mmCIF file of C-alpha atoms and ligand atoms in Angstrom:
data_model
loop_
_atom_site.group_PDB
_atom_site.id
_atom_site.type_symbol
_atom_site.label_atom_id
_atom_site.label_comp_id
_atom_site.label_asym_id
_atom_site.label_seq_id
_atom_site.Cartn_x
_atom_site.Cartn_y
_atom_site.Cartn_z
ATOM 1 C CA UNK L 11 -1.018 43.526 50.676
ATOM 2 C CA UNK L 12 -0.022 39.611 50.027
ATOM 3 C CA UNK L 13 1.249 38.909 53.542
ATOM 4 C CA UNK L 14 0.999 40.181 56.806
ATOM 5 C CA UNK L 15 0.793 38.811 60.233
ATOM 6 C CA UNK L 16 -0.971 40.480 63.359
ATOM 7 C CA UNK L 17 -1.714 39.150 66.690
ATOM 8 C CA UNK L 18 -5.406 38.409 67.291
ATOM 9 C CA UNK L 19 -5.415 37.583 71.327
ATOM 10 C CA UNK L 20 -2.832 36.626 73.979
ATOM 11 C CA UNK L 21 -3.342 34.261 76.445
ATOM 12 C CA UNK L 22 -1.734 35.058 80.617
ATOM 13 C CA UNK L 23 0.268 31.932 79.944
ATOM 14 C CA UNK L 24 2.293 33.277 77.322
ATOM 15 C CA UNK L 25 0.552 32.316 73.838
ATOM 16 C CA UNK L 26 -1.143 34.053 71.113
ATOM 17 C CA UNK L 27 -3.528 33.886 68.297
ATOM 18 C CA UNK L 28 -2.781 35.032 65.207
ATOM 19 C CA UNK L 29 -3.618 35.931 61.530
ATOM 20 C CA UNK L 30 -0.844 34.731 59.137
ATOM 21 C CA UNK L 31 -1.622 36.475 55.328
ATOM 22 C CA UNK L 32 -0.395 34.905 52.395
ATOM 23 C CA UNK L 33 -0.763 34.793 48.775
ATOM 24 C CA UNK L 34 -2.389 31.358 49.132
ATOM 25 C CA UNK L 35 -4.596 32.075 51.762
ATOM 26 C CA UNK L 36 -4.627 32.993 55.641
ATOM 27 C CA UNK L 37 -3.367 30.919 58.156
ATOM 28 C CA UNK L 38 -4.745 30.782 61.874
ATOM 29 C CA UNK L 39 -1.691 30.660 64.045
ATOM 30 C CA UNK L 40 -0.544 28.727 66.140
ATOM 31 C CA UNK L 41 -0.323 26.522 63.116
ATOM 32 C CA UNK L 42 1.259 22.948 63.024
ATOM 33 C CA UNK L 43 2.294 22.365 59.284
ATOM 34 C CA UNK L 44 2.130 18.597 57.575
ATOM 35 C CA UNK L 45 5.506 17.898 56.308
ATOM 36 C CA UNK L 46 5.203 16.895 52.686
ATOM 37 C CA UNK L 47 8.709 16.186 51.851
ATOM 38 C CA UNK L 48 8.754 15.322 47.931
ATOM 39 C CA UNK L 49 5.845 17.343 47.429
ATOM 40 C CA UNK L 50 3.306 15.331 49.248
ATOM 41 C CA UNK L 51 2.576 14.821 52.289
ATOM 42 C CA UNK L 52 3.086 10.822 52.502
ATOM 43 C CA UNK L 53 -0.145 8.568 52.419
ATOM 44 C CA UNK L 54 -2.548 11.499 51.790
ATOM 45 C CA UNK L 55 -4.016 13.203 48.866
ATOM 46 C CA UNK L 56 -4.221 17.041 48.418
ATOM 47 C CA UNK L 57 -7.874 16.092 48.529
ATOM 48 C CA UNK L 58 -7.698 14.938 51.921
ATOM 49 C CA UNK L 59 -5.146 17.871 53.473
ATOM 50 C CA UNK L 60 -8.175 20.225 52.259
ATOM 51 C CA UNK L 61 -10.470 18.049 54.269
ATOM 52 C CA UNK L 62 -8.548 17.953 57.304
ATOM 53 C CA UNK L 63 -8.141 21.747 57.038
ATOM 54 C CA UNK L 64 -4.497 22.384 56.238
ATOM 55 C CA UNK L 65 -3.939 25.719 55.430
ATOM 56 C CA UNK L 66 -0.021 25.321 54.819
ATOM 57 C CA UNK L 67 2.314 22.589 54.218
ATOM 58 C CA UNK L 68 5.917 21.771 54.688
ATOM 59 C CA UNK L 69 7.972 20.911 51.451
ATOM 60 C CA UNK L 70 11.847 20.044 51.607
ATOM 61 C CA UNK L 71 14.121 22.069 49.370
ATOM 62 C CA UNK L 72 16.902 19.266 49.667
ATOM 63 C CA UNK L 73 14.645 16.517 48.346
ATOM 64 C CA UNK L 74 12.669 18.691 45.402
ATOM 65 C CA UNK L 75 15.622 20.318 44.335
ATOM 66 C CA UNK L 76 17.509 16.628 43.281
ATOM 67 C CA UNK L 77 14.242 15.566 42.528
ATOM 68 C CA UNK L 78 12.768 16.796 39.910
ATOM 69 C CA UNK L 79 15.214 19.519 40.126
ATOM 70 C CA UNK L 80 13.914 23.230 40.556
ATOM 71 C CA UNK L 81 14.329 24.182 37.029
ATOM 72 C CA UNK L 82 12.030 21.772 36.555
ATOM 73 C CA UNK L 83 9.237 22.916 39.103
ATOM 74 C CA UNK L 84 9.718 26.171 37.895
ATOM 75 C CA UNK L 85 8.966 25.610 34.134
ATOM 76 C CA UNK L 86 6.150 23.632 35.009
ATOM 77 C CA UNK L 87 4.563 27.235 37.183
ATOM 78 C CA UNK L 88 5.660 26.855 40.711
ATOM 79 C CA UNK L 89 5.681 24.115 43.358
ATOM 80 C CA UNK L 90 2.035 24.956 43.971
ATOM 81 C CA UNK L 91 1.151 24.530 40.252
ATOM 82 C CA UNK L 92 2.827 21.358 40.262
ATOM 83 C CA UNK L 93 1.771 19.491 43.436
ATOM 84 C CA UNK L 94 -1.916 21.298 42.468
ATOM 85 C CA UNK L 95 -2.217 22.762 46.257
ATOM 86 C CA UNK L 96 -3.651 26.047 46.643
ATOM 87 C CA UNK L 97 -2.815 26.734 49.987
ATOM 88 C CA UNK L 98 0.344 27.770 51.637
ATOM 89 C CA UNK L 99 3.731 26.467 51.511
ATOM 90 C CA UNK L 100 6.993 26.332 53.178
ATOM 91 C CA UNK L 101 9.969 25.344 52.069
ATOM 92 C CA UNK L 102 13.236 24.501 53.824
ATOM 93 C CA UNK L 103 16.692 25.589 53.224
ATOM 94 C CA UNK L 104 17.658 22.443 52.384
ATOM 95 C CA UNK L 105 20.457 23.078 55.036
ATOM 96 C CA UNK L 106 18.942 20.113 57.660
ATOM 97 C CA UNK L 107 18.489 17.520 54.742
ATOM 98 C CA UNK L 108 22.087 18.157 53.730
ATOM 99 C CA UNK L 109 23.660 17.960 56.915
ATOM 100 C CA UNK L 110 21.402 14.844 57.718
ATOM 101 C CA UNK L 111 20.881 12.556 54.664
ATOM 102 C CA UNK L 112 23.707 13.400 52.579
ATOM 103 C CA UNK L 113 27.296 11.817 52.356
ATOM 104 C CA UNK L 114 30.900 13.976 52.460
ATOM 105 C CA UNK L 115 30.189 16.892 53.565
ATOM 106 C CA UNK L 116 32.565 19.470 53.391
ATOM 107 C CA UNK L 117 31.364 22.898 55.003
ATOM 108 C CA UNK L 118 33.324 26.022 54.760
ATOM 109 C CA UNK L 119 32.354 29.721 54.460
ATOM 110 C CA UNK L 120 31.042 29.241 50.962
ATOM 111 C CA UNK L 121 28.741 26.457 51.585
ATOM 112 C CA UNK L 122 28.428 23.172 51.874
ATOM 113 C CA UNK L 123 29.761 20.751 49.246
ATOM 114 C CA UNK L 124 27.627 17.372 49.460
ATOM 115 C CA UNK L 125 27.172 14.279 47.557
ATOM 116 C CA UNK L 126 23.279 13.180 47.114
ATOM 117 C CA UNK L 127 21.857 10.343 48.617
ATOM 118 C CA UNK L 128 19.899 9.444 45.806
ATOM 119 C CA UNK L 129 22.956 8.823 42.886
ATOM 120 C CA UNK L 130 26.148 10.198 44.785
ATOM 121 C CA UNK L 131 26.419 12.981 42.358
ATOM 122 C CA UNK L 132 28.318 16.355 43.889
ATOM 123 C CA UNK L 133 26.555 19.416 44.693
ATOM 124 C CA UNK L 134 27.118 22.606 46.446
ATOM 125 C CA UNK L 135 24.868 24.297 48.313
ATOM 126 C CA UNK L 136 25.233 28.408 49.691
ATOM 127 C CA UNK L 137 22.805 30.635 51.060
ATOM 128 C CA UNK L 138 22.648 32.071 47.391
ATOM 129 C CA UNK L 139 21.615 29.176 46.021
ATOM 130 C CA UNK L 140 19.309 28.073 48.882
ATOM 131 C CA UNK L 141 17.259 31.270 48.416
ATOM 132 C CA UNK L 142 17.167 30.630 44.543
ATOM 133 C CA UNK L 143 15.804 27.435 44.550
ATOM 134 C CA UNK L 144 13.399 28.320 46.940
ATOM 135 C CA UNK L 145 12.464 31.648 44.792
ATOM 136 C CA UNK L 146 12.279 28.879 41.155
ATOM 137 C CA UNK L 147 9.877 26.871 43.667
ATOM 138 C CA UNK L 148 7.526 29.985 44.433
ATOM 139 C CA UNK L 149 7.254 29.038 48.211
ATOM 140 C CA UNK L 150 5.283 31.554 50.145
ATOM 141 C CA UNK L 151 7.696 31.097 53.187
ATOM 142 C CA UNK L 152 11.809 30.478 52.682
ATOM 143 C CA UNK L 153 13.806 30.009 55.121
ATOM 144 C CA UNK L 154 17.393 31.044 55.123
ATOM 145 C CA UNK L 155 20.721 28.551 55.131
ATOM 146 C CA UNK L 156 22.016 27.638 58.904
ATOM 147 C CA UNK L 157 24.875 25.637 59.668
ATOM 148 C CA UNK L 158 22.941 22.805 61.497
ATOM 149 C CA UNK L 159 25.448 21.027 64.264
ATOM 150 C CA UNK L 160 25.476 17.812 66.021
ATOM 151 C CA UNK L 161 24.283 17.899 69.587
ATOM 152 C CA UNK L 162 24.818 17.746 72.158
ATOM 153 C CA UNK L 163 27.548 20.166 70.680
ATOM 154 C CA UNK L 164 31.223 21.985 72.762
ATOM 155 C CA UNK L 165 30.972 25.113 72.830
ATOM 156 C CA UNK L 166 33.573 25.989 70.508
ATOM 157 C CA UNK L 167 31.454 24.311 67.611
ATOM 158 C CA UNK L 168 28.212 26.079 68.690
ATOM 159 C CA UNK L 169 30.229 29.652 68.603
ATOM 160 C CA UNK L 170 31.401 28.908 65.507
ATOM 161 C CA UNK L 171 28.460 27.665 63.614
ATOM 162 C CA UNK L 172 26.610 30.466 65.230
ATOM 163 C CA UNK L 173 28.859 33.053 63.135
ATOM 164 C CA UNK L 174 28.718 31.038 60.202
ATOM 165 C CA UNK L 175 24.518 31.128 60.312
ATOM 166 C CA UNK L 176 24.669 34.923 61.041
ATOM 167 C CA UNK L 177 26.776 35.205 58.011
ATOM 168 C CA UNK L 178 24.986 32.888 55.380
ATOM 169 C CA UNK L 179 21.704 34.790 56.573
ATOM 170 C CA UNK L 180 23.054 37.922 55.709
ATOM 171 C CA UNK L 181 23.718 36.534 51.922
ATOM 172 C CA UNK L 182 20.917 35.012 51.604
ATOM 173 C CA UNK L 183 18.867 37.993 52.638
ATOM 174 C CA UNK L 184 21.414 40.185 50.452
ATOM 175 C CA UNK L 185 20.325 38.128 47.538
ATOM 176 C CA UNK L 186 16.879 38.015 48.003
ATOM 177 C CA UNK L 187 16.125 41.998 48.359
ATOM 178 C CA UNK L 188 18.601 42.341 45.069
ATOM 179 C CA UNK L 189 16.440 39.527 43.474
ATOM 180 C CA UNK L 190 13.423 41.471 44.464
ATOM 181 C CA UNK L 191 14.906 44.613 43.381
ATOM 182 C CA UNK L 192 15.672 43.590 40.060
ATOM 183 C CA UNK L 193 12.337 41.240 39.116
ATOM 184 C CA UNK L 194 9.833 42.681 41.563
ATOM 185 C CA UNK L 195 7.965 41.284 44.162
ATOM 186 C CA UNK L 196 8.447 37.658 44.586
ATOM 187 C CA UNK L 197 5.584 37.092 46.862
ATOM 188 C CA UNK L 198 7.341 35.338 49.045
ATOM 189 C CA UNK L 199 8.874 36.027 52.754
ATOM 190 C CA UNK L 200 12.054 34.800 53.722
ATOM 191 C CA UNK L 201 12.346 33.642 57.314
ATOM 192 C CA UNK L 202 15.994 33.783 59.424
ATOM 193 C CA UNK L 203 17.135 31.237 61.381
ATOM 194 C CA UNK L 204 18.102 31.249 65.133
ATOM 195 C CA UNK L 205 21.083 28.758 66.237
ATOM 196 C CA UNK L 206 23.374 28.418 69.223
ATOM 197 C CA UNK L 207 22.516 24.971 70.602
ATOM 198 C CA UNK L 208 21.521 24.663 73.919
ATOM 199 C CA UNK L 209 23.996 27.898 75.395
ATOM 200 C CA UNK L 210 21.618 30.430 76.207
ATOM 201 C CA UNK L 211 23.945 33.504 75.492
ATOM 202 C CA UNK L 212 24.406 32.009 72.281
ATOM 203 C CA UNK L 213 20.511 31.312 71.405
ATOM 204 C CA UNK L 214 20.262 35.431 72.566
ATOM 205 C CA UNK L 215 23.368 36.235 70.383
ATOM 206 C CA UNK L 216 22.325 34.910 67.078
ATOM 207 C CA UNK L 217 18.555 36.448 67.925
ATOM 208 C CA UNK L 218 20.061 40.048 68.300
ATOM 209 C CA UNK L 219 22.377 39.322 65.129
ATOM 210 C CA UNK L 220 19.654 38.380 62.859
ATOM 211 C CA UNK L 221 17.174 41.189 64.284
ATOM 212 C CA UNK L 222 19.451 43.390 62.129
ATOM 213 C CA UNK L 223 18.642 41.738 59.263
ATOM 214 C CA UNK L 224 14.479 43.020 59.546
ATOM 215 C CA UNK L 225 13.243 39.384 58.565
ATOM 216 C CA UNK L 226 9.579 39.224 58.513
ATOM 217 C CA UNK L 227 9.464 36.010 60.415
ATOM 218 C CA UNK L 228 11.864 34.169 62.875
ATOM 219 C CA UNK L 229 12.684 30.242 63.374
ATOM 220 C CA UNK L 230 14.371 28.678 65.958
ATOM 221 C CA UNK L 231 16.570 25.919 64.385
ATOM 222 C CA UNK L 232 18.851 23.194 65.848
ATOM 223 C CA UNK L 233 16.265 22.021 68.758
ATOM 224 C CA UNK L 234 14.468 19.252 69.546
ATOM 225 C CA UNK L 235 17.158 16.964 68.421
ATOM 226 C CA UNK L 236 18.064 14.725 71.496
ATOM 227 C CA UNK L 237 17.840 16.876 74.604
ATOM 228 C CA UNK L 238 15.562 17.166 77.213
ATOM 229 C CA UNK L 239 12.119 18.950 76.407
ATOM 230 C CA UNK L 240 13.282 21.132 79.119
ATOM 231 C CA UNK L 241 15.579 22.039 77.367
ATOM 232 C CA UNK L 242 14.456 23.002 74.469
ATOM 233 C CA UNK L 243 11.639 24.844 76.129
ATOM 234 C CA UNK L 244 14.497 26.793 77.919
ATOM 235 C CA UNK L 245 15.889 27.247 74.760
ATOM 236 C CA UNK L 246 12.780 28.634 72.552
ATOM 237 C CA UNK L 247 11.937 30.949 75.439
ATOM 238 C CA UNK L 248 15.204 32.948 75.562
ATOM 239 C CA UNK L 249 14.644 33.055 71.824
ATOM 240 C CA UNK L 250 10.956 34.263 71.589
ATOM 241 C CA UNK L 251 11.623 36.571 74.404
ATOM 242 C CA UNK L 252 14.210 38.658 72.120
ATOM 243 C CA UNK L 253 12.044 38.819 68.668
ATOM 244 C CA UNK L 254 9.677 41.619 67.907
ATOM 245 C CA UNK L 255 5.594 40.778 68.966
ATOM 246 C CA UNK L 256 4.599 41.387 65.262
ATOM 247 C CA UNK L 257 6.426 38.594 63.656
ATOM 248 C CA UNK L 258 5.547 34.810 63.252
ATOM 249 C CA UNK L 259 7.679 32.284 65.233
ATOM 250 C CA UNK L 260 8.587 29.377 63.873
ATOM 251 C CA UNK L 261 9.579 25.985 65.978
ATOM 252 C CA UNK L 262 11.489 23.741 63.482
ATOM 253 C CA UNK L 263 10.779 20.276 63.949
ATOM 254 C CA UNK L 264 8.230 20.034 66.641
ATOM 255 C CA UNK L 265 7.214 17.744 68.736
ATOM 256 C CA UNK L 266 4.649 15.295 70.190
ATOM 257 C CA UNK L 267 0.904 15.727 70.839
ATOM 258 C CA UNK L 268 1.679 16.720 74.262
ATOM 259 C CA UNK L 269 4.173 18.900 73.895
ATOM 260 C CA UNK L 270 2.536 21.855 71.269
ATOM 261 C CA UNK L 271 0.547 23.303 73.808
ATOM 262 C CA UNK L 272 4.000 24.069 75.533
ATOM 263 C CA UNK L 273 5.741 25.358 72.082
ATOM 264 C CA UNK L 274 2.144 28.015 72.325
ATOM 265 C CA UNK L 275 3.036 29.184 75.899
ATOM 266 C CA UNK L 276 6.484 30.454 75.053
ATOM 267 C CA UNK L 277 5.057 32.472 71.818
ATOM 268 C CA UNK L 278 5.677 30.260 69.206
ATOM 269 C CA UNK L 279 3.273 30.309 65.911
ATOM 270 C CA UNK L 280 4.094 27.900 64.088
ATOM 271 C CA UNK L 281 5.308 24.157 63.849
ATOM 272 C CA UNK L 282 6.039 21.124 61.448
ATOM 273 C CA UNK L 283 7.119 17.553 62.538
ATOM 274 C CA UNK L 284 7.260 14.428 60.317
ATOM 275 C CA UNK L 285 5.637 12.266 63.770
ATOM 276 C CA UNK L 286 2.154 12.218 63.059
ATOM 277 C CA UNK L 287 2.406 10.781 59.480
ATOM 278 C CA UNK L 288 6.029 8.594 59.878
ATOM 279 C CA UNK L 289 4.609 6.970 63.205
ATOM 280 C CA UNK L 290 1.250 6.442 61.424
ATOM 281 C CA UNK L 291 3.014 4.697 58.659
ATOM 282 C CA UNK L 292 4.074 2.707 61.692
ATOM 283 C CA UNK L 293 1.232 1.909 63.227
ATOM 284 C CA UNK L 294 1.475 4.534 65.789
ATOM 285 C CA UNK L 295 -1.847 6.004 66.261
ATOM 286 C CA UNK L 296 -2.200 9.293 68.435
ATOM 287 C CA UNK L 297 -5.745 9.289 70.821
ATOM 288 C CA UNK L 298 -7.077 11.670 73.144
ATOM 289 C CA UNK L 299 -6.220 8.468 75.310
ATOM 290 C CA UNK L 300 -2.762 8.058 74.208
ATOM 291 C CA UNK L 301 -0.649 6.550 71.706
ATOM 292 C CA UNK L 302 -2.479 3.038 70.079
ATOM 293 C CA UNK L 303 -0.104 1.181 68.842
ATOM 294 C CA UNK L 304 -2.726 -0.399 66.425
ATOM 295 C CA UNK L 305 -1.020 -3.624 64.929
ATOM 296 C CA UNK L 306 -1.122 -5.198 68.238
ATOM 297 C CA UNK L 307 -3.564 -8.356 68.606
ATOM 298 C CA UNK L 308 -5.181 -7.049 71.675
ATOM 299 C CA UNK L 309 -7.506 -4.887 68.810
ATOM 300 C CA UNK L 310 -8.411 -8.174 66.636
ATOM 301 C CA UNK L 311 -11.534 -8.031 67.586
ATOM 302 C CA UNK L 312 -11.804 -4.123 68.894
ATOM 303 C CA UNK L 313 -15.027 -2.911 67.711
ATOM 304 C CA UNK L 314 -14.689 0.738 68.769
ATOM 305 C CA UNK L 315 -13.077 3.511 66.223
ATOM 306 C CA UNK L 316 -9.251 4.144 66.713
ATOM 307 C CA UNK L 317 -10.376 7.602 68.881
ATOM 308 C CA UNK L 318 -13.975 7.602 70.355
ATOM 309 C CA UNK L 319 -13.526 10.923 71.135
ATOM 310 C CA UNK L 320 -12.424 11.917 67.656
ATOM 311 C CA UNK L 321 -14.573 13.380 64.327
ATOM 312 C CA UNK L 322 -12.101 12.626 61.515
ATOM 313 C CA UNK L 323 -13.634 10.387 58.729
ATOM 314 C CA UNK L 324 -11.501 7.547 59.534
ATOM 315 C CA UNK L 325 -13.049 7.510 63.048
ATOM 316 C CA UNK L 326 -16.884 7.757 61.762
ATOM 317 C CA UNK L 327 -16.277 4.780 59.705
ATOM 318 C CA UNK L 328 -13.799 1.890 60.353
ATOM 319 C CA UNK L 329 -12.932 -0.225 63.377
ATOM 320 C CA UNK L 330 -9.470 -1.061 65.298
ATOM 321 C CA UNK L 331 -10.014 -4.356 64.304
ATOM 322 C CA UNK L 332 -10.105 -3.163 60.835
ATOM 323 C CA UNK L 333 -6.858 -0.729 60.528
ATOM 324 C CA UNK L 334 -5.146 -3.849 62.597
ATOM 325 C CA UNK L 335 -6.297 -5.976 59.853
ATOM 326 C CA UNK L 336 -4.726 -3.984 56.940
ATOM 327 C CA UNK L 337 -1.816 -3.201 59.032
ATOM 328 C CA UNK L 338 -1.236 -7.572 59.560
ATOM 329 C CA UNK L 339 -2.104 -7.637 55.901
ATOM 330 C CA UNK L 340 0.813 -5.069 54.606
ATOM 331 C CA UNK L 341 -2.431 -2.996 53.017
ATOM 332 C CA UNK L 342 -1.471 0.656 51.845
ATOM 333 C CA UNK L 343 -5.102 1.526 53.270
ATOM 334 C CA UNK L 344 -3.482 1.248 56.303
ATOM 335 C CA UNK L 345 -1.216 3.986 55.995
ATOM 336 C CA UNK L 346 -3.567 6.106 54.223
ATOM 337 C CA UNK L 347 -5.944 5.503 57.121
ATOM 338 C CA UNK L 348 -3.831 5.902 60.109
ATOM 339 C CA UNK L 349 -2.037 8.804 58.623
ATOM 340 C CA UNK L 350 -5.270 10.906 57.886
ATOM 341 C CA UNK L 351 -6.044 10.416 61.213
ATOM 342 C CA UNK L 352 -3.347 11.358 62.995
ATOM 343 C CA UNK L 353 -2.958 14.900 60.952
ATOM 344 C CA UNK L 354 -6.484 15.510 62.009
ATOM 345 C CA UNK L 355 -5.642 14.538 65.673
ATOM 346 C CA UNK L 356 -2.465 17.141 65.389
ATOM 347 C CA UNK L 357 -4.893 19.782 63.380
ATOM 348 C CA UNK L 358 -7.193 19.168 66.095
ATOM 349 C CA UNK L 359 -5.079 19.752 69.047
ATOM 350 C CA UNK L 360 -3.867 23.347 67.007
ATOM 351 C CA UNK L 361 -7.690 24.276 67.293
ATOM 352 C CA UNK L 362 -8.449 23.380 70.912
ATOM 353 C CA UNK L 363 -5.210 25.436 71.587
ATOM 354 C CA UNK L 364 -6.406 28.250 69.983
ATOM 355 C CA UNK L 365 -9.915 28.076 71.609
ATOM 356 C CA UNK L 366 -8.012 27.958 75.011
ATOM 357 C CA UNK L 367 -6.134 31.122 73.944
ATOM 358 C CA UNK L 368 -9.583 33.018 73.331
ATOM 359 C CA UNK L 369 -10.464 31.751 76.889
ATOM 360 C CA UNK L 370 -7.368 32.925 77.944
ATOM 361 C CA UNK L 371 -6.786 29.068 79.438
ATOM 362 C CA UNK L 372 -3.680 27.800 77.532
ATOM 363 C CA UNK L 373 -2.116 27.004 80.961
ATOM 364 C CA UNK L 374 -4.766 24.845 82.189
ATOM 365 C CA UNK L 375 -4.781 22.775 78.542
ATOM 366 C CA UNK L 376 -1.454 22.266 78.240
ATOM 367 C CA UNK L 377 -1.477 20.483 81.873
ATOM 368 C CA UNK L 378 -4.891 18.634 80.661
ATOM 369 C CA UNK L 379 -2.650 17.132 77.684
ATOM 370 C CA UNK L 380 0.358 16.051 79.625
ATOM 371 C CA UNK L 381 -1.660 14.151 81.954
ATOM 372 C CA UNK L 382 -3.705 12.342 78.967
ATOM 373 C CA UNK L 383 -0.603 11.344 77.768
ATOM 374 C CA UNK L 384 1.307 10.234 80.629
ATOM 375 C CA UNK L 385 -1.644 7.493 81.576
ATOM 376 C CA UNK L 386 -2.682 6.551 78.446
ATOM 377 C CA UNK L 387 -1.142 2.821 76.741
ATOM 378 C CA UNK L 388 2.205 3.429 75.663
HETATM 379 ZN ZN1 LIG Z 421 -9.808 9.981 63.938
#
């Protein structure tokens, strides 16, 4: 069997551990995924995401597809052929990118008609063709078209977007099982998506719809885009509460360092967020103290490693008065540094969550990491 998931341990606080099979390897869940939009993950090698221990990537469907194109990827044996990455991948709809980057949209129940960011030429994108690309790229997990909504969002829009995700998910899983009917087994599982905004009834409503649709695997889409961590907590937990205990969960788009260990506790498996490597690019360094904001001159002449308390190879070796250096000097080092350490920090936290989960003490970490974060330097 090329995938399967089971549930290894559950913590009292609402968490689990888990085995996540796939035809590039298995994945310890809870899992936080690099997001390596154009095919890489930005300022690190696949070299170094074996190093660090990354057993699955992120890989946007929006960006690959207008560039190289699909066709492309696929003559040239598959996404992981191409980028030369053994390990797992997932892909995106495409559906986010579209509704976020590109300019004149026009949604209606086919699809959405877009121009690309990159030349302005017109494209159209349906569940149908979401699921295609993704199938040409050979990701291990898909995920399904949603209608992704402004928020905070009336009610009226939610409703309706809801019924329009509900719908594209049943095409896209329509054309997926005839795909696989007709060539075979694409080793691949294709996740739904679970909208509704921040309405409760409505984040239960599209749950139960797509239920009937027997996905392997269930995200929760459309949070964690401007409200209140509260919120979105609230949010994920009416979700997670609703989907079977013997799928993965997966949190689009989250979050900080110190809010994962929260993500855990409501049941969720896995997680991707473009923070660690876009604020590293910034000169945002994550610590078990708190964020470093590393270009600042107060480190000119800091001796000690960006993290005393971390093991990543960046940490063994170079100073903060080093990565401020190549940081004042416009160095790509810089980015290459600060990035790889900041996926290890994120990798890291993933472990000590799942250690707490064997010791059944997910409750007592997750305070532990709020409270390193609320005194350390902002
Ligand atoms: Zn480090």
């Amino acid at each position: 069997m090329s995938f399967s998931y089971e549930v290894l341990k559950t913590d009292p606080a609402g968490g689990r551990c888990g085995q996540l099979t796939t035809p590039h390897g298995v994945i310890e869940t809870p899992v936080f995924m690099p997001v390596g939009t154009a095919a890489t993950v930005k300022a690190l090698t696949q070299d170094a995401l074996e190093t660090l221990g990354a057993r699955i990537i992120l890989a946007n469907t929006y960006h690959l597809d207008l560039r190289p194109g699909h066709k492309l990827i696929r003559k040239l044996g598959g996404l992981h052929s191409f980028m030369s990455w053994k390990n797992a991948i997932l892909t995106d709809s495409g559906g986010y990118q579209v509704f976020s980057l590109s300019d004149l949209r026009k949604i209606t129940d086919e699809g959405v008609r877009f121009r690309s960011h990159l030349d302005g030429s017109e494209h159209l994108l349906t569940p149908e063709k979401a699921a295609e690309i993704q199938l040409a790229l050979g990701a291990d997990i898909a995920m399904v078209l949603d209608e992704c909504i402004e928020t905070p969002a009336p009610r009226n829009i939610a409703e309706a977007a809801l019924k329009r995700t509900t719908h594209w998910a049943q095409r896209a899983r329509n054309y997926f099982l005839q795909h696989a009917k007709e060539t075979g087994d694409p080793q691949q599982w294709q996740f739904g998506i679970v909208q509704g905004a921040t309405f409760a009834d409505l984040r239960r409503e599209s749950a139960q719809q797509l239920l009937g649709l027997n996905f392997p695997g269930y995200a929760v889409g459309g949070l964690a885009v401007g409200e209140p961590h509260e919120v979105t907590c609230e949010m994920a937990g009416e979700v997670t509460a609703l989907l079977p205990q013997d799928r993965p969960r997966y949190l689009m788009g989250v979050g900080r360092p110190e809010q994962l260990a929260d993500y855990v506790r409501l049941g969720i498996d896995m997680m991707d967020c473009v923070l660690p490597t876009r604020a590293a690019r910034h000169a945002c360094v994550y610590t078990s103290e708190g964020r470093v904001l590393i270009k600042n001159a107060r480190y000119m002449e800091d001796q000690r490693p960006l993290d005393p308390n971390c093991s990543c190879s960046v940490c063994k070796r170079y100073t903060r008065a080093y990565l401020r250096h190549l940081f004042a000097a416009g160095e790509i080092t810089a980015a290459i540094l600060a990035t790889h350490h900041n996926v290890h920090f994120y990798l890291d936290i993933m472990r000590q969550i799942r250690e707490a989960i064997s010791f059944g003490q997910l409750e007592k970490f997750a305070s532990e990491l709020h409270a390193r974060y609320n005194i350390g330097p902002a």
